[in-house]
Amino acid sequence: KNITGMIENILPERVFKTLLDVGAMADELGFKCYLVGGVVRDILLRKTNEDIDIVVEGSAPEFAKSFADRHGARAAVHAKFKTAVVIFPDGFRVDFATSRTEYYHFPASAPMVEDASIKNDLFRRDFSINAMAVKLNKREFGTLLDFFGGQRDLQDKKIRVLHSLSFVDDPSRALRAVRFAVRFDFMIGPHTDRLFRHAVNLDLFERVQGQRMFLELKYILSEKNYKKALRMMRKYDLLKFFHKDLRLDERKEAQFDSLEMILDWYRFQFDEEPELYIARMAVLFSDLEKSAVKDILERFQLDEHKTLEHSECFKQVKDSLAWLKRSKKMPNSVFTRHMSRMATPCALAVSALVGEIFEKQVKDYFSVYRYVKPDIGGNDLLAMKIEPKTEYSNLLSAVKDAKIDGKCTDRESQLRFVAELALKNGEK
Ligand code: ATP
């Protein structure tokens, strides 16, 4: 089957042209190149996808270097993994990997890797729908390779592993199965379902690398239908592999609904997409003890910066919630000071969790108060001979607070306000 027409119709023109260029260069170098993985699946589903993965029978680094040279791009080579990424000046990227096969010596271990044919390369993949390839060399450009029934499973809406040990080799595939099932509204095939449950019973997830667990959860929480995915994780008893106390109950689902409402509002108001997974993860973890969240983050083994960013966020969300629930009512300036210490996704998670009493204040904070600045500045304070200058930023913050609370909204009143305040502070 040749799918050139579909590729041309579905992918953007420059991506299609790049694939033709890859084919031409493959002929020149005497390699074979294939488009593989998610993008092939998506083309067959008539969805566009610009994550271009190319498998090279030969040497991906050598191919990528020549390709980048020829097309005015840059190649970043990962010699150890025999992979490379070609980055064009406008940021468009194409990933190249040398065709390989993988052997797992024991469950969930790091696989042994060997160069291999495209068929073997496809056989090491997770599901039939992700294990198809398209030939790119000129003479056969567009020929679809489907050794494992991927097209049939796309038609039958089925997620199916390629062999019985698939989840044992790599249990993180269970999380991937959930993600794809939910994204495409597919079923997990009956045999795959049994293998899935078997892998859960074997408790192999402890051995999955922490970063992999994090990434798969992040991808799941980035899906539109993540709530359904979490329900599926509950059905298969996968939540416990993140933490034994992690729950998804009606209350949590209602919190996710509130989060989606505030996210919709935020998108509509500001035409901007906040980092969804962080907000959703903060809500997911919001009932866990701090020590549990700490355990989870340790397990994820993220780099120092990411660990700090996430632990700050989850901690702020928890602390904020406790404080807001205790306080009930507060001036807008106090609310603003509090919210502005948090990154947007965390502030949105707090907004979702705190409930309706704060709804107006939350919306006012995002649309108005966070942008408020005093109408006077250091020069005005200098001209008024206010001392010491080290107090200026505090004084100006106080002016900002007063403006937010509607006490002094123009320059004149702010000048009066600051003069009185400085006097009260005993400074001149
Ligand atoms: P998405 O559309 O979400 O980007 P994708 O299918 O492109 O999904 P990636 O995680 O980018 O997924 O992986 C690219 C390809 O690599 C997959 O289509 C699959 O063939 C293969 N793959 C990825 N992870 C695994 C895994 N854990 N085990 C086996 N094959 C995998």
Tab-separated table of C-alpha atoms and ligand atoms in Angstrom:
chain	number	residue	atom	x	y	z
A	1	LYS	CA	0.000	0.000	0.000
A	2	ASN	CA	1.361	3.411	-0.917
A	3	ILE	CA	0.231	6.359	1.213
A	4	THR	CA	2.155	9.213	-0.476
A	5	GLY	CA	-1.089	11.047	-1.237
A	6	MET	CA	-2.222	10.902	2.386
A	7	ILE	CA	1.153	12.060	3.664
A	8	GLU	CA	1.114	14.977	1.272
A	9	ASN	CA	-2.443	15.930	2.196
A	10	ILE	CA	-2.059	15.625	5.933
A	11	LEU	CA	1.415	16.877	6.789
A	12	PRO	CA	2.417	20.499	6.210
A	13	GLU	CA	4.153	21.093	2.870
A	14	ARG	CA	7.589	21.749	4.336
A	15	VAL	CA	7.437	18.529	6.368
A	16	PHE	CA	6.442	16.550	3.280
A	17	LYS	CA	9.263	18.176	1.323
A	18	THR	CA	11.737	17.273	4.096
A	19	LEU	CA	10.660	13.629	3.814
A	20	LEU	CA	11.312	13.710	0.051
A	21	ASP	CA	14.749	15.231	0.769
A	22	VAL	CA	15.479	12.474	3.310
A	23	GLY	CA	14.595	9.861	0.680
A	24	ALA	CA	16.822	11.484	-1.933
A	25	MET	CA	19.789	11.626	0.410
A	26	ALA	CA	19.201	8.047	1.578
A	27	ASP	CA	19.611	6.958	-2.068
A	28	GLU	CA	22.805	8.982	-2.364
A	29	LEU	CA	24.371	7.516	0.777
A	30	GLY	CA	23.151	3.990	0.106
A	31	PHE	CA	21.092	3.847	3.330
A	32	LYS	CA	17.442	2.990	3.813
A	33	CYS	CA	15.293	5.520	5.652
A	34	TYR	CA	11.806	5.145	7.106
A	35	LEU	CA	9.253	7.390	8.709
A	36	VAL	CA	8.124	5.571	11.879
A	37	GLY	CA	6.032	5.611	15.029
A	38	GLY	CA	3.373	8.100	16.103
A	39	VAL	CA	3.388	10.170	12.938
A	40	VAL	CA	2.593	7.138	10.738
A	41	ARG	CA	-0.254	6.177	13.076
A	42	ASP	CA	-1.562	9.743	12.978
A	43	ILE	CA	-1.394	10.014	9.176
A	44	LEU	CA	-3.503	6.853	8.937
A	45	LEU	CA	-5.926	8.442	11.422
A	46	ARG	CA	-5.872	11.560	9.218
A	47	LYS	CA	-4.385	13.674	11.983
A	48	THR	CA	-1.388	15.893	11.517
A	49	ASN	CA	1.710	15.430	13.662
A	50	GLU	CA	4.975	17.273	13.282
A	51	ASP	CA	7.049	15.015	15.547
A	52	ILE	CA	9.026	13.431	12.787
A	53	ASP	CA	10.889	10.226	13.682
A	54	ILE	CA	13.100	8.653	11.030
A	55	VAL	CA	14.767	5.273	11.323
A	56	VAL	CA	17.934	4.754	9.312
A	57	GLU	CA	19.141	1.316	8.289
A	58	GLY	CA	22.815	2.229	8.344
A	59	SER	CA	24.086	5.032	10.560
A	60	ALA	CA	21.698	7.706	11.813
A	61	PRO	CA	24.482	10.061	13.032
A	62	GLU	CA	26.300	9.885	9.687
A	63	PHE	CA	23.050	10.394	7.801
A	64	ALA	CA	21.958	13.290	9.999
A	65	LYS	CA	25.294	15.095	9.649
A	66	SER	CA	25.224	14.905	5.851
A	67	PHE	CA	21.561	15.864	5.771
A	68	ALA	CA	22.097	18.866	8.034
A	69	ASP	CA	25.112	20.029	5.986
A	70	ARG	CA	23.178	19.807	2.766
A	71	HIS	CA	20.109	21.637	4.076
A	72	GLY	CA	21.649	24.420	6.159
A	73	ALA	CA	20.631	22.814	9.469
A	74	ARG	CA	22.477	21.687	12.579
A	75	ALA	CA	22.885	18.059	13.694
A	76	ALA	CA	23.178	17.135	17.371
A	77	VAL	CA	24.516	13.597	17.597
A	78	HIS	CA	24.116	11.154	20.461
A	79	ALA	CA	26.930	8.765	19.539
A	80	LYS	CA	26.254	6.289	22.343
A	81	PHE	CA	22.656	5.731	21.269
A	82	LYS	CA	23.430	6.104	17.553
A	83	THR	CA	20.756	8.776	17.293
A	84	ALA	CA	20.761	12.378	16.102
A	85	VAL	CA	18.439	15.308	15.840
A	86	VAL	CA	18.560	17.731	12.932
A	87	ILE	CA	17.489	21.234	13.842
A	88	PHE	CA	16.627	23.735	11.109
A	89	PRO	CA	17.214	27.472	11.586
A	90	ASP	CA	13.475	28.058	12.176
A	91	GLY	CA	13.443	25.469	14.976
A	92	PHE	CA	11.837	22.595	13.030
A	93	ARG	CA	13.372	19.302	14.232
A	94	VAL	CA	13.653	15.833	12.814
A	95	ASP	CA	14.799	12.874	14.922
A	96	PHE	CA	16.964	10.149	13.427
A	97	ALA	CA	17.665	6.775	15.041
A	98	THR	CA	19.712	3.860	13.798
A	99	SER	CA	17.521	0.837	13.258
A	100	ARG	CA	17.959	-1.424	16.280
A	101	THR	CA	16.657	-4.375	18.186
A	102	GLU	CA	16.437	-4.670	21.978
A	103	TYR	CA	16.892	-7.612	24.363
A	104	TYR	CA	15.729	-7.528	27.961
A	105	HIS	CA	17.769	-9.832	30.183
A	106	PHE	CA	15.368	-9.504	33.078
A	107	PRO	CA	12.051	-7.701	33.613
A	108	ALA	CA	12.097	-3.909	33.361
A	109	SER	CA	15.880	-3.892	32.900
A	110	ALA	CA	17.781	-1.562	30.599
A	111	PRO	CA	17.673	-3.345	27.258
A	112	MET	CA	20.711	-4.604	25.350
A	113	VAL	CA	20.757	-2.931	21.970
A	114	GLU	CA	21.956	-4.162	18.582
A	115	ASP	CA	21.757	-2.823	15.029
A	116	ALA	CA	18.984	-4.569	13.134
A	117	SER	CA	16.573	-4.475	10.223
A	118	ILE	CA	13.565	-2.181	10.165
A	119	LYS	CA	11.303	-5.152	10.915
A	120	ASN	CA	13.173	-5.856	14.151
A	121	ASP	CA	13.159	-2.172	14.980
A	122	LEU	CA	9.385	-2.127	14.643
A	123	PHE	CA	9.006	-5.301	16.682
A	124	ARG	CA	10.664	-3.705	19.743
A	125	ARG	CA	7.926	-1.049	19.817
A	126	ASP	CA	5.023	-0.780	22.227
A	127	PHE	CA	1.788	-1.333	20.284
A	128	SER	CA	0.803	-2.446	16.801
A	129	ILE	CA	-0.597	1.014	15.998
A	130	ASN	CA	2.801	2.556	16.799
A	131	ALA	CA	4.805	-0.079	14.951
A	132	MET	CA	4.286	0.885	11.328
A	133	ALA	CA	6.765	2.556	8.986
A	134	VAL	CA	6.790	4.293	5.631
A	135	LYS	CA	9.637	3.858	3.160
A	136	LEU	CA	11.274	7.117	2.149
A	137	ASN	CA	13.855	6.046	-0.472
A	138	LYS	CA	12.840	7.513	-3.797
A	139	ARG	CA	11.770	4.473	-5.766
A	140	GLU	CA	9.477	3.158	-3.038
A	141	PHE	CA	8.593	6.438	-1.344
A	142	GLY	CA	5.300	6.185	0.533
A	143	THR	CA	5.138	2.376	0.819
A	144	LEU	CA	3.575	1.440	4.135
A	145	LEU	CA	5.210	-1.330	6.194
A	146	ASP	CA	2.748	-2.943	8.560
A	147	PHE	CA	4.106	-6.286	9.783
A	148	PHE	CA	2.013	-6.559	12.951
A	149	GLY	CA	-1.542	-5.630	12.029
A	150	GLY	CA	-1.399	-1.939	12.921
A	151	GLN	CA	-3.913	-0.853	10.278
A	152	ARG	CA	-6.388	-3.514	11.370
A	153	ASP	CA	-6.082	-2.399	14.986
A	154	LEU	CA	-6.586	1.228	14.005
A	155	GLN	CA	-9.770	0.153	12.298
A	156	ASP	CA	-10.902	-2.014	15.208
A	157	LYS	CA	-9.900	0.733	17.684
A	158	LYS	CA	-7.611	-1.578	19.609
A	159	ILE	CA	-4.432	-1.134	21.612
A	160	ARG	CA	-2.479	-4.353	21.220
A	161	VAL	CA	1.041	-5.303	22.285
A	162	LEU	CA	3.278	-7.168	19.868
A	163	HIS	CA	4.243	-10.050	22.146
A	164	SER	CA	3.367	-11.552	25.528
A	165	LEU	CA	6.379	-10.212	27.408
A	166	SER	CA	5.906	-6.629	26.304
A	167	PHE	CA	4.692	-5.244	29.655
A	168	VAL	CA	7.176	-7.375	31.558
A	169	ASP	CA	10.045	-6.010	29.459
A	170	ASP	CA	8.859	-2.466	30.003
A	171	PRO	CA	5.952	-1.917	32.427
A	172	SER	CA	5.811	1.798	31.580
A	173	ARG	CA	4.034	0.646	28.432
A	174	ALA	CA	0.972	0.105	30.635
A	175	LEU	CA	0.805	3.873	31.179
A	176	ARG	CA	1.306	4.426	27.470
A	177	ALA	CA	-1.558	2.013	26.747
A	178	VAL	CA	-3.829	4.094	28.951
A	179	ARG	CA	-2.717	7.294	27.252
A	180	PHE	CA	-3.370	6.080	23.709
A	181	ALA	CA	-6.603	4.275	24.616
A	182	VAL	CA	-7.984	7.496	26.051
A	183	ARG	CA	-6.621	9.792	23.373
A	184	PHE	CA	-8.132	7.834	20.509
A	185	ASP	CA	-11.036	6.301	22.427
A	186	PHE	CA	-9.644	2.810	21.746
A	187	MET	CA	-10.074	-0.396	23.741
A	188	ILE	CA	-7.278	-2.365	25.254
A	189	GLY	CA	-7.472	-5.659	23.353
A	190	PRO	CA	-8.571	-8.691	25.469
A	191	HIS	CA	-5.212	-10.488	25.373
A	192	THR	CA	-3.349	-7.232	26.014
A	193	ASP	CA	-5.734	-6.580	28.911
A	194	ARG	CA	-4.777	-9.911	30.511
A	195	LEU	CA	-1.065	-9.218	30.055
A	196	PHE	CA	-1.590	-5.758	31.501
A	197	ARG	CA	-3.249	-7.116	34.664
A	198	HIS	CA	-0.575	-9.756	34.964
A	199	ALA	CA	2.171	-7.097	34.872
A	200	VAL	CA	0.347	-5.106	37.575
A	201	ASN	CA	0.138	-8.224	39.759
A	202	LEU	CA	3.831	-8.869	39.321
A	203	ASP	CA	4.566	-5.438	40.848
A	204	LEU	CA	7.188	-4.668	38.232
A	205	PHE	CA	6.664	-0.931	38.320
A	206	GLU	CA	9.081	-0.413	41.169
A	207	ARG	CA	11.810	-1.098	38.666
A	208	VAL	CA	10.699	1.477	36.120
A	209	GLN	CA	12.996	4.488	36.107
A	210	GLY	CA	11.610	7.395	38.093
A	211	GLN	CA	11.923	9.870	35.253
A	212	ARG	CA	9.966	7.547	32.970
A	213	MET	CA	7.162	7.350	35.571
A	214	PHE	CA	7.142	11.139	35.776
A	215	LEU	CA	7.107	11.616	32.007
A	216	GLU	CA	4.308	9.128	31.458
A	217	LEU	CA	2.201	10.783	34.168
A	218	LYS	CA	3.001	14.178	32.687
A	219	TYR	CA	1.886	12.994	29.227
A	220	ILE	CA	-1.297	11.482	30.644
A	221	LEU	CA	-2.111	14.706	32.469
A	222	SER	CA	-1.477	16.663	29.273
A	223	GLU	CA	-4.192	14.720	27.463
A	224	LYS	CA	-7.555	16.378	26.985
A	225	ASN	CA	-9.290	13.337	28.467
A	226	TYR	CA	-6.916	12.886	31.386
A	227	LYS	CA	-9.749	12.290	33.842
A	228	LYS	CA	-10.811	9.236	31.915
A	229	ALA	CA	-7.169	8.121	31.852
A	230	LEU	CA	-6.925	8.477	35.625
A	231	ARG	CA	-10.105	6.433	35.990
A	232	MET	CA	-8.551	3.770	33.826
A	233	MET	CA	-5.415	3.867	35.961
A	234	ARG	CA	-7.635	3.327	38.980
A	235	LYS	CA	-9.396	0.426	37.261
A	236	TYR	CA	-6.068	-1.261	36.561
A	237	ASP	CA	-4.752	-0.348	40.014
A	238	LEU	CA	-1.893	1.701	38.601
A	239	LEU	CA	-2.276	4.730	40.888
A	240	LYS	CA	-0.561	2.916	43.721
A	241	PHE	CA	2.670	2.788	41.764
A	242	PHE	CA	2.914	6.561	42.172
A	243	HIS	CA	1.945	6.454	45.839
A	244	LYS	CA	-0.022	4.067	47.993
A	245	ASP	CA	-2.231	6.907	49.267
A	246	LEU	CA	-3.050	8.335	45.848
A	247	ARG	CA	-6.817	8.271	45.250
A	248	LEU	CA	-9.249	9.285	42.580
A	249	ASP	CA	-12.716	9.661	44.085
A	250	GLU	CA	-15.783	11.761	43.312
A	251	ARG	CA	-14.434	14.683	45.266
A	252	LYS	CA	-11.179	14.644	43.303
A	253	GLU	CA	-13.088	14.430	40.041
A	254	ALA	CA	-15.168	17.448	41.053
A	255	GLN	CA	-11.945	19.308	41.803
A	256	PHE	CA	-10.662	18.462	38.329
A	257	ASP	CA	-13.937	19.795	36.893
A	258	SER	CA	-13.436	23.071	38.748
A	259	LEU	CA	-9.875	23.214	37.481
A	260	GLU	CA	-11.000	22.760	33.886
A	261	MET	CA	-13.548	25.546	34.336
A	262	ILE	CA	-10.981	27.994	35.592
A	263	LEU	CA	-8.528	26.868	32.876
A	264	ASP	CA	-11.165	27.507	30.191
A	265	TRP	CA	-11.822	30.910	31.638
A	266	TYR	CA	-8.088	31.656	31.758
A	267	ARG	CA	-7.531	30.567	28.131
A	268	PHE	CA	-10.457	32.622	26.936
A	269	GLN	CA	-9.380	35.730	28.836
A	270	PHE	CA	-5.693	35.695	28.052
A	271	ASP	CA	-5.399	33.547	24.936
A	272	GLU	CA	-2.614	31.678	26.633
A	273	GLU	CA	-2.176	28.045	27.679
A	274	PRO	CA	-0.700	27.599	31.141
A	275	GLU	CA	1.405	24.483	31.781
A	276	LEU	CA	-1.564	22.125	32.164
A	277	TYR	CA	0.124	19.105	33.646
A	278	ILE	CA	1.534	21.040	36.614
A	279	ALA	CA	-1.869	22.433	37.548
A	280	ARG	CA	-3.466	19.005	37.158
A	281	MET	CA	-0.699	17.248	39.071
A	282	ALA	CA	-1.038	19.777	41.878
A	283	VAL	CA	-4.746	18.957	42.118
A	284	LEU	CA	-4.076	15.213	41.907
A	285	PHE	CA	-1.589	15.393	44.772
A	286	SER	CA	-3.419	17.981	46.867
A	287	ASP	CA	-4.795	15.514	49.449
A	288	LEU	CA	-1.512	13.716	50.005
A	289	GLU	CA	0.572	14.400	53.081
A	290	LYS	CA	3.631	16.526	52.414
A	291	SER	CA	5.843	13.553	53.156
A	292	ALA	CA	4.031	11.528	50.484
A	293	VAL	CA	4.567	14.250	47.901
A	294	LYS	CA	8.206	14.316	48.901
A	295	ASP	CA	8.435	10.546	48.369
A	296	ILE	CA	6.871	10.873	44.938
A	297	LEU	CA	9.274	13.599	43.886
A	298	GLU	CA	12.236	11.614	45.142
A	299	ARG	CA	11.016	8.659	43.159
A	300	PHE	CA	10.758	10.797	39.997
A	301	GLN	CA	14.499	11.575	40.136
A	302	LEU	CA	14.132	14.832	38.255
A	303	ASP	CA	17.030	17.249	38.034
A	304	GLU	CA	17.491	19.642	40.915
A	305	HIS	CA	15.789	22.554	39.196
A	306	LYS	CA	12.670	20.610	38.203
A	307	THR	CA	12.427	18.933	41.604
A	308	LEU	CA	12.527	22.309	43.285
A	309	GLU	CA	10.008	23.848	40.884
A	310	HIS	CA	7.534	21.013	41.441
A	311	SER	CA	7.993	20.670	45.183
A	312	GLU	CA	7.592	24.449	45.624
A	313	CYS	CA	4.404	24.364	43.592
A	314	PHE	CA	2.821	21.425	45.414
A	315	LYS	CA	3.793	22.852	48.783
A	316	GLN	CA	2.469	26.320	47.961
A	317	VAL	CA	-0.805	24.839	46.785
A	318	LYS	CA	-1.247	22.916	50.022
A	319	ASP	CA	-0.233	25.804	52.285
A	320	SER	CA	-2.310	28.310	50.371
A	321	LEU	CA	-5.344	26.171	50.579
A	322	ALA	CA	-5.087	25.753	54.315
A	323	TRP	CA	-4.543	29.483	54.793
A	324	LEU	CA	-7.318	30.626	52.456
A	325	LYS	CA	-9.788	28.216	54.004
A	326	ARG	CA	-8.960	29.573	57.439
A	327	SER	CA	-9.125	33.221	56.394
A	328	LYS	CA	-12.311	33.142	54.325
A	329	LYS	CA	-12.238	36.900	53.573
A	330	MET	CA	-9.341	39.255	53.001
A	331	PRO	CA	-8.536	42.529	51.253
A	332	ASN	CA	-7.704	42.237	47.561
A	333	SER	CA	-4.177	43.469	48.220
A	334	VAL	CA	-3.473	40.643	50.664
A	335	PHE	CA	-4.956	38.099	48.271
A	336	THR	CA	-2.864	39.507	45.410
A	337	ARG	CA	0.373	39.414	47.375
A	338	HIS	CA	-0.310	35.822	48.206
A	339	MET	CA	-1.264	34.653	44.716
A	340	SER	CA	1.548	36.498	42.983
A	341	ARG	CA	4.137	34.422	44.806
A	342	MET	CA	2.954	31.401	42.849
A	343	ALA	CA	3.560	30.374	39.254
A	344	THR	CA	0.374	30.589	37.165
A	345	PRO	CA	-0.425	26.819	37.032
A	346	CYS	CA	-0.110	26.581	40.820
A	347	ALA	CA	-2.251	29.670	41.348
A	348	LEU	CA	-4.868	28.118	39.049
A	349	ALA	CA	-4.771	24.862	41.015
A	350	VAL	CA	-5.335	26.815	44.229
A	351	SER	CA	-8.229	28.651	42.602
A	352	ALA	CA	-9.849	25.378	41.625
A	353	LEU	CA	-9.405	23.824	45.046
A	354	VAL	CA	-10.443	26.729	47.189
A	355	GLY	CA	-13.995	26.834	45.973
A	356	GLU	CA	-16.584	29.430	45.104
A	357	ILE	CA	-16.045	31.889	47.961
A	358	PHE	CA	-12.898	33.076	46.263
A	359	GLU	CA	-14.081	32.836	42.670
A	360	LYS	CA	-14.548	36.566	42.120
A	361	GLN	CA	-11.315	37.440	43.861
A	362	VAL	CA	-9.421	34.859	41.792
A	363	LYS	CA	-10.777	36.233	38.526
A	364	ASP	CA	-10.110	39.826	39.576
A	365	TYR	CA	-6.601	38.858	40.588
A	366	PHE	CA	-5.812	37.336	37.192
A	367	SER	CA	-7.502	40.003	35.099
A	368	VAL	CA	-6.725	43.157	37.068
A	369	TYR	CA	-4.814	43.105	40.314
A	370	ARG	CA	-1.737	41.208	39.215
A	371	TYR	CA	-1.018	43.987	36.703
A	372	VAL	CA	-1.514	46.925	39.067
A	373	LYS	CA	1.440	49.259	39.475
A	374	PRO	CA	1.669	52.489	41.504
A	375	ASP	CA	1.343	55.688	39.479
A	376	ILE	CA	4.230	57.222	41.369
A	377	GLY	CA	7.861	56.120	41.479
A	378	GLY	CA	11.205	56.548	43.221
A	379	ASN	CA	11.696	59.960	41.612
A	380	ASP	CA	8.575	61.254	43.287
A	381	LEU	CA	9.793	60.026	46.648
A	382	LEU	CA	13.181	61.662	45.993
A	383	ALA	CA	11.514	64.929	45.071
A	384	MET	CA	9.594	64.740	48.352
A	385	LYS	CA	12.931	64.221	50.129
A	386	ILE	CA	11.759	61.054	51.794
A	387	GLU	CA	14.517	59.175	53.615
A	388	PRO	CA	15.924	56.541	53.852
A	389	LYS	CA	15.939	55.433	50.231
A	390	THR	CA	16.171	51.801	51.316
A	391	GLU	CA	12.499	52.084	52.327
A	392	TYR	CA	11.342	53.135	48.853
A	393	SER	CA	10.385	49.716	47.616
A	394	ASN	CA	8.333	49.046	50.765
A	395	LEU	CA	6.606	52.397	50.441
A	396	LEU	CA	5.814	51.787	46.786
A	397	SER	CA	4.452	48.329	47.602
A	398	ALA	CA	2.199	49.932	50.183
A	399	VAL	CA	1.002	52.383	47.529
A	400	LYS	CA	0.316	49.493	45.178
A	401	ASP	CA	-1.675	47.691	47.878
A	402	ALA	CA	-3.662	50.828	48.591
A	403	LYS	CA	-4.386	51.232	44.884
A	404	ILE	CA	-5.544	47.611	44.615
A	405	ASP	CA	-7.844	48.148	47.582
A	406	GLY	CA	-9.240	51.250	45.897
A	407	LYS	CA	-7.953	53.634	48.568
A	408	CYS	CA	-5.932	55.859	46.237
A	409	THR	CA	-6.360	55.432	42.550
A	410	ASP	CA	-4.621	58.485	41.070
A	411	ARG	CA	-1.210	60.132	41.385
A	412	GLU	CA	-2.323	62.958	43.649
A	413	SER	CA	-3.895	60.709	46.218
A	414	GLN	CA	-0.947	58.339	46.053
A	415	LEU	CA	1.497	61.185	46.729
A	416	ARG	CA	-0.568	62.210	49.745
A	417	PHE	CA	-0.808	58.610	50.898
A	418	VAL	CA	2.947	58.027	50.701
A	419	ALA	CA	3.748	61.337	52.436
A	420	GLU	CA	1.476	60.411	55.333
A	421	LEU	CA	2.897	56.938	55.509
A	422	ALA	CA	6.501	58.170	55.545
A	423	LEU	CA	5.606	60.616	58.263
A	424	LYS	CA	3.916	57.924	60.256
A	425	ASN	CA	7.004	55.767	59.906
A	426	GLY	CA	8.913	58.617	61.472
A	427	GLU	CA	10.962	59.345	58.412
A	428	LYS	CA	11.368	62.497	56.396
B	1	ATP	P1	2.742	11.123	20.837
B	1	ATP	O1	1.761	11.249	19.714
B	1	ATP	O2	2.121	11.264	22.187
B	1	ATP	O3	4.002	11.910	20.665
B	1	ATP	P2	4.260	8.830	20.000
B	1	ATP	O4	3.679	7.535	19.528
B	1	ATP	O5	4.948	9.679	19.002
B	1	ATP	O6	3.120	9.583	20.768
B	1	ATP	P3	6.669	8.812	21.596
B	1	ATP	O7	6.729	8.666	23.070
B	1	ATP	O8	7.128	10.050	20.959
B	1	ATP	O9	5.174	8.455	21.208
B	1	ATP	O10	7.440	7.577	20.977
B	1	ATP	C1	7.695	7.436	19.584
B	1	ATP	C2	7.600	5.975	19.181
B	1	ATP	O11	8.581	5.203	19.885
B	1	ATP	C3	6.269	5.320	19.528
B	1	ATP	O12	5.325	5.509	18.503
B	1	ATP	C4	6.663	3.860	19.685
B	1	ATP	O13	6.778	3.234	18.420
B	1	ATP	C5	8.056	3.944	20.262
B	1	ATP	N1	8.074	3.877	21.735
B	1	ATP	C6	8.068	4.896	22.610
B	1	ATP	N2	8.113	4.479	23.877
B	1	ATP	C7	8.161	3.150	23.827
B	1	ATP	C8	8.237	2.093	24.806
B	1	ATP	N3	8.233	2.368	26.114
B	1	ATP	N4	8.295	0.835	24.366
B	1	ATP	C9	8.286	0.556	23.053
B	1	ATP	N5	8.212	1.462	22.084
B	1	ATP	C10	8.150	2.750	22.452
